[in-house]
Amino acid sequence: MCGISGFIDKSHHLGVKQLIKYNEILSHRGPDGNGYELYNNDYATIGLAQVRLSILDLSQDGKQPMNFRNLTIVFNGEVYNFEEIRKELNQLGINLFPTLILKLY
């Protein structure tokens, strides 16, 4: 089971070291990889972190946090209706799902 963590720090005191520490604490939940991202704005520092347990997608295509345009997400779980979502997104000209995942089904 993967692990996700993060923070919203209005005091701007937390940073990358905290995200690395979170991933170290959760390392038993995801031995197959980890990642983190840090965002700063006037309002707060926002950190997202994730440790990964690879089950379906063994490639690096499942590395998180995931980015698309100006959006970033970390999540735990499978997208079971990804084929329907993929078709709808492809009709809009967007290709988000790695081909490796599609080959597994």
JSON list of C-alpha atoms in Angstrom, two decimals:
[
{"chain": "A", "resi": 1, "resn": "MET", "atom": "CA", "xyz": [0.00, 0.00, 0.00]},
{"chain": "A", "resi": 2, "resn": "CYS", "atom": "CA", "xyz": [1.39, 3.41, -0.98]},
{"chain": "A", "resi": 3, "resn": "GLY", "atom": "CA", "xyz": [1.65, 6.30, 1.43]},
{"chain": "A", "resi": 4, "resn": "ILE", "atom": "CA", "xyz": [0.89, 9.96, 0.88]},
{"chain": "A", "resi": 5, "resn": "SER", "atom": "CA", "xyz": [1.66, 12.98, 3.01]},
{"chain": "A", "resi": 6, "resn": "GLY", "atom": "CA", "xyz": [1.98, 16.70, 2.81]},
{"chain": "A", "resi": 7, "resn": "PHE", "atom": "CA", "xyz": [1.46, 20.03, 4.48]},
{"chain": "A", "resi": 8, "resn": "ILE", "atom": "CA", "xyz": [0.12, 23.54, 4.07]},
{"chain": "A", "resi": 9, "resn": "ASP", "atom": "CA", "xyz": [2.40, 25.85, 6.04]},
{"chain": "A", "resi": 10, "resn": "LYS", "atom": "CA", "xyz": [1.23, 29.44, 6.36]},
{"chain": "A", "resi": 11, "resn": "SER", "atom": "CA", "xyz": [4.36, 30.35, 8.36]},
{"chain": "A", "resi": 12, "resn": "HIS", "atom": "CA", "xyz": [6.69, 29.27, 5.49]},
{"chain": "A", "resi": 13, "resn": "HIS", "atom": "CA", "xyz": [8.94, 27.32, 7.90]},
{"chain": "A", "resi": 14, "resn": "LEU", "atom": "CA", "xyz": [8.61, 23.83, 6.39]},
{"chain": "A", "resi": 15, "resn": "GLY", "atom": "CA", "xyz": [10.37, 22.69, 3.26]},
{"chain": "A", "resi": 16, "resn": "VAL", "atom": "CA", "xyz": [11.96, 19.84, 1.35]},
{"chain": "A", "resi": 17, "resn": "LYS", "atom": "CA", "xyz": [13.64, 18.39, 4.47]},
{"chain": "A", "resi": 18, "resn": "GLN", "atom": "CA", "xyz": [10.20, 17.84, 6.03]},
{"chain": "A", "resi": 19, "resn": "LEU", "atom": "CA", "xyz": [8.90, 16.07, 2.91]},
{"chain": "A", "resi": 20, "resn": "ILE", "atom": "CA", "xyz": [11.95, 13.79, 2.83]},
{"chain": "A", "resi": 21, "resn": "LYS", "atom": "CA", "xyz": [11.38, 13.00, 6.51]},
{"chain": "A", "resi": 22, "resn": "TYR", "atom": "CA", "xyz": [7.71, 12.16, 5.81]},
{"chain": "A", "resi": 23, "resn": "ASN", "atom": "CA", "xyz": [8.78, 9.76, 3.04]},
{"chain": "A", "resi": 24, "resn": "GLU", "atom": "CA", "xyz": [11.36, 8.13, 5.32]},
{"chain": "A", "resi": 25, "resn": "ILE", "atom": "CA", "xyz": [8.68, 7.57, 7.97]},
{"chain": "A", "resi": 26, "resn": "LEU", "atom": "CA", "xyz": [6.34, 6.01, 5.36]},
{"chain": "A", "resi": 27, "resn": "SER", "atom": "CA", "xyz": [9.03, 4.03, 3.53]},
{"chain": "A", "resi": 28, "resn": "HIS", "atom": "CA", "xyz": [7.68, 0.69, 4.79]},
{"chain": "A", "resi": 29, "resn": "ARG", "atom": "CA", "xyz": [4.48, 1.39, 2.81]},
{"chain": "A", "resi": 30, "resn": "GLY", "atom": "CA", "xyz": [6.15, 1.95, -0.53]},
{"chain": "A", "resi": 31, "resn": "PRO", "atom": "CA", "xyz": [9.55, 0.44, -1.22]},
{"chain": "A", "resi": 32, "resn": "ASP", "atom": "CA", "xyz": [9.34, 0.92, -5.01]},
{"chain": "A", "resi": 33, "resn": "GLY", "atom": "CA", "xyz": [9.87, 4.66, -5.20]},
{"chain": "A", "resi": 34, "resn": "ASN", "atom": "CA", "xyz": [9.10, 8.04, -3.74]},
{"chain": "A", "resi": 35, "resn": "GLY", "atom": "CA", "xyz": [8.70, 11.64, -4.74]},
{"chain": "A", "resi": 36, "resn": "TYR", "atom": "CA", "xyz": [7.83, 15.07, -3.46]},
{"chain": "A", "resi": 37, "resn": "GLU", "atom": "CA", "xyz": [7.10, 18.57, -4.67]},
{"chain": "A", "resi": 38, "resn": "LEU", "atom": "CA", "xyz": [7.16, 21.92, -2.93]},
{"chain": "A", "resi": 39, "resn": "TYR", "atom": "CA", "xyz": [5.23, 25.03, -3.93]},
{"chain": "A", "resi": 40, "resn": "ASN", "atom": "CA", "xyz": [5.59, 28.52, -2.49]},
{"chain": "A", "resi": 41, "resn": "ASN", "atom": "CA", "xyz": [3.24, 31.45, -2.84]},
{"chain": "A", "resi": 42, "resn": "ASP", "atom": "CA", "xyz": [2.40, 34.50, -0.76]},
{"chain": "A", "resi": 43, "resn": "TYR", "atom": "CA", "xyz": [-0.24, 32.57, 1.19]},
{"chain": "A", "resi": 44, "resn": "ALA", "atom": "CA", "xyz": [1.64, 29.40, 2.15]},
{"chain": "A", "resi": 45, "resn": "THR", "atom": "CA", "xyz": [4.24, 26.77, 1.39]},
{"chain": "A", "resi": 46, "resn": "ILE", "atom": "CA", "xyz": [2.56, 23.60, 0.15]},
{"chain": "A", "resi": 47, "resn": "GLY", "atom": "CA", "xyz": [4.32, 20.24, 0.18]},
{"chain": "A", "resi": 48, "resn": "LEU", "atom": "CA", "xyz": [3.16, 16.96, -1.36]},
{"chain": "A", "resi": 49, "resn": "ALA", "atom": "CA", "xyz": [4.97, 13.64, -0.88]},
{"chain": "A", "resi": 50, "resn": "GLN", "atom": "CA", "xyz": [4.36, 10.01, -1.80]},
{"chain": "A", "resi": 51, "resn": "VAL", "atom": "CA", "xyz": [5.99, 6.61, -1.40]},
{"chain": "A", "resi": 52, "resn": "ARG", "atom": "CA", "xyz": [5.07, 3.99, -3.99]},
{"chain": "A", "resi": 53, "resn": "LEU", "atom": "CA", "xyz": [4.27, 0.31, -3.95]},
{"chain": "A", "resi": 54, "resn": "SER", "atom": "CA", "xyz": [4.13, -0.79, -7.60]},
{"chain": "A", "resi": 55, "resn": "ILE", "atom": "CA", "xyz": [1.48, -3.38, -8.33]},
{"chain": "A", "resi": 56, "resn": "LEU", "atom": "CA", "xyz": [0.01, -2.87, -11.81]},
{"chain": "A", "resi": 57, "resn": "ASP", "atom": "CA", "xyz": [2.34, -0.36, -13.39]},
{"chain": "A", "resi": 58, "resn": "LEU", "atom": "CA", "xyz": [5.93, -1.31, -12.70]},
{"chain": "A", "resi": 59, "resn": "SER", "atom": "CA", "xyz": [7.32, 1.48, -14.89]},
{"chain": "A", "resi": 60, "resn": "GLN", "atom": "CA", "xyz": [8.29, 4.99, -13.86]},
{"chain": "A", "resi": 61, "resn": "ASP", "atom": "CA", "xyz": [5.07, 6.26, -15.50]},
{"chain": "A", "resi": 62, "resn": "GLY", "atom": "CA", "xyz": [3.33, 5.88, -12.12]},
{"chain": "A", "resi": 63, "resn": "LYS", "atom": "CA", "xyz": [5.82, 8.11, -10.31]},
{"chain": "A", "resi": 64, "resn": "GLN", "atom": "CA", "xyz": [4.15, 10.70, -8.09]},
{"chain": "A", "resi": 65, "resn": "PRO", "atom": "CA", "xyz": [3.44, 13.50, -7.53]},
{"chain": "A", "resi": 66, "resn": "MET", "atom": "CA", "xyz": [1.93, 13.59, -11.03]},
{"chain": "A", "resi": 67, "resn": "ASN", "atom": "CA", "xyz": [1.77, 16.83, -12.99]},
{"chain": "A", "resi": 68, "resn": "PHE", "atom": "CA", "xyz": [-0.41, 17.95, -15.86]},
{"chain": "A", "resi": 69, "resn": "ARG", "atom": "CA", "xyz": [-0.22, 21.56, -16.98]},
{"chain": "A", "resi": 70, "resn": "ASN", "atom": "CA", "xyz": [-0.64, 23.60, -13.78]},
{"chain": "A", "resi": 71, "resn": "LEU", "atom": "CA", "xyz": [-2.13, 20.72, -11.74]},
{"chain": "A", "resi": 72, "resn": "THR", "atom": "CA", "xyz": [-0.36, 18.38, -9.34]},
{"chain": "A", "resi": 73, "resn": "ILE", "atom": "CA", "xyz": [-1.81, 15.35, -7.54]},
{"chain": "A", "resi": 74, "resn": "VAL", "atom": "CA", "xyz": [-0.74, 12.59, -5.18]},
{"chain": "A", "resi": 75, "resn": "PHE", "atom": "CA", "xyz": [-3.13, 9.72, -4.63]},
{"chain": "A", "resi": 76, "resn": "ASN", "atom": "CA", "xyz": [-3.39, 6.18, -3.41]},
{"chain": "A", "resi": 77, "resn": "GLY", "atom": "CA", "xyz": [-5.46, 3.69, -5.29]},
{"chain": "A", "resi": 78, "resn": "GLU", "atom": "CA", "xyz": [-6.33, 2.46, -8.72]},
{"chain": "A", "resi": 79, "resn": "VAL", "atom": "CA", "xyz": [-8.45, 4.19, -11.32]},
{"chain": "A", "resi": 80, "resn": "TYR", "atom": "CA", "xyz": [-10.65, 1.23, -12.26]},
{"chain": "A", "resi": 81, "resn": "ASN", "atom": "CA", "xyz": [-12.59, 2.99, -15.01]},
{"chain": "A", "resi": 82, "resn": "PHE", "atom": "CA", "xyz": [-9.47, 4.40, -16.67]},
{"chain": "A", "resi": 83, "resn": "GLU", "atom": "CA", "xyz": [-10.43, 3.01, -20.08]},
{"chain": "A", "resi": 84, "resn": "GLU", "atom": "CA", "xyz": [-13.62, 5.09, -20.18]},
{"chain": "A", "resi": 85, "resn": "ILE", "atom": "CA", "xyz": [-11.80, 8.15, -18.87]},
{"chain": "A", "resi": 86, "resn": "ARG", "atom": "CA", "xyz": [-9.02, 7.64, -21.42]},
{"chain": "A", "resi": 87, "resn": "LYS", "atom": "CA", "xyz": [-11.48, 7.52, -24.32]},
{"chain": "A", "resi": 88, "resn": "GLU", "atom": "CA", "xyz": [-13.20, 10.71, -23.17]},
{"chain": "A", "resi": 89, "resn": "LEU", "atom": "CA", "xyz": [-9.88, 12.53, -22.70]},
{"chain": "A", "resi": 90, "resn": "ASN", "atom": "CA", "xyz": [-8.57, 11.31, -26.06]},
{"chain": "A", "resi": 91, "resn": "GLN", "atom": "CA", "xyz": [-11.65, 12.82, -27.72]},
{"chain": "A", "resi": 92, "resn": "LEU", "atom": "CA", "xyz": [-10.61, 16.11, -26.12]},
{"chain": "A", "resi": 93, "resn": "GLY", "atom": "CA", "xyz": [-7.05, 15.69, -27.43]},
{"chain": "A", "resi": 94, "resn": "ILE", "atom": "CA", "xyz": [-5.54, 14.77, -24.05]},
{"chain": "A", "resi": 95, "resn": "ASN", "atom": "CA", "xyz": [-3.52, 11.59, -23.50]},
{"chain": "A", "resi": 96, "resn": "LEU", "atom": "CA", "xyz": [-2.78, 11.08, -19.80]},
{"chain": "A", "resi": 97, "resn": "PHE", "atom": "CA", "xyz": [-2.58, 7.32, -19.30]},
{"chain": "A", "resi": 98, "resn": "PRO", "atom": "CA", "xyz": [0.64, 5.48, -20.02]},
{"chain": "A", "resi": 99, "resn": "THR", "atom": "CA", "xyz": [0.41, 2.81, -22.69]},
{"chain": "A", "resi": 100, "resn": "LEU", "atom": "CA", "xyz": [2.00, 0.25, -20.37]},
{"chain": "A", "resi": 101, "resn": "ILE", "atom": "CA", "xyz": [-1.02, 0.30, -18.08]},
{"chain": "A", "resi": 102, "resn": "LEU", "atom": "CA", "xyz": [-3.33, -0.26, -21.04]},
{"chain": "A", "resi": 103, "resn": "LYS", "atom": "CA", "xyz": [-1.26, -3.26, -22.19]},
{"chain": "A", "resi": 104, "resn": "LEU", "atom": "CA", "xyz": [-1.76, -4.94, -18.82]},
{"chain": "A", "resi": 105, "resn": "TYR", "atom": "CA", "xyz": [-5.51, -5.24, -19.35]}
]
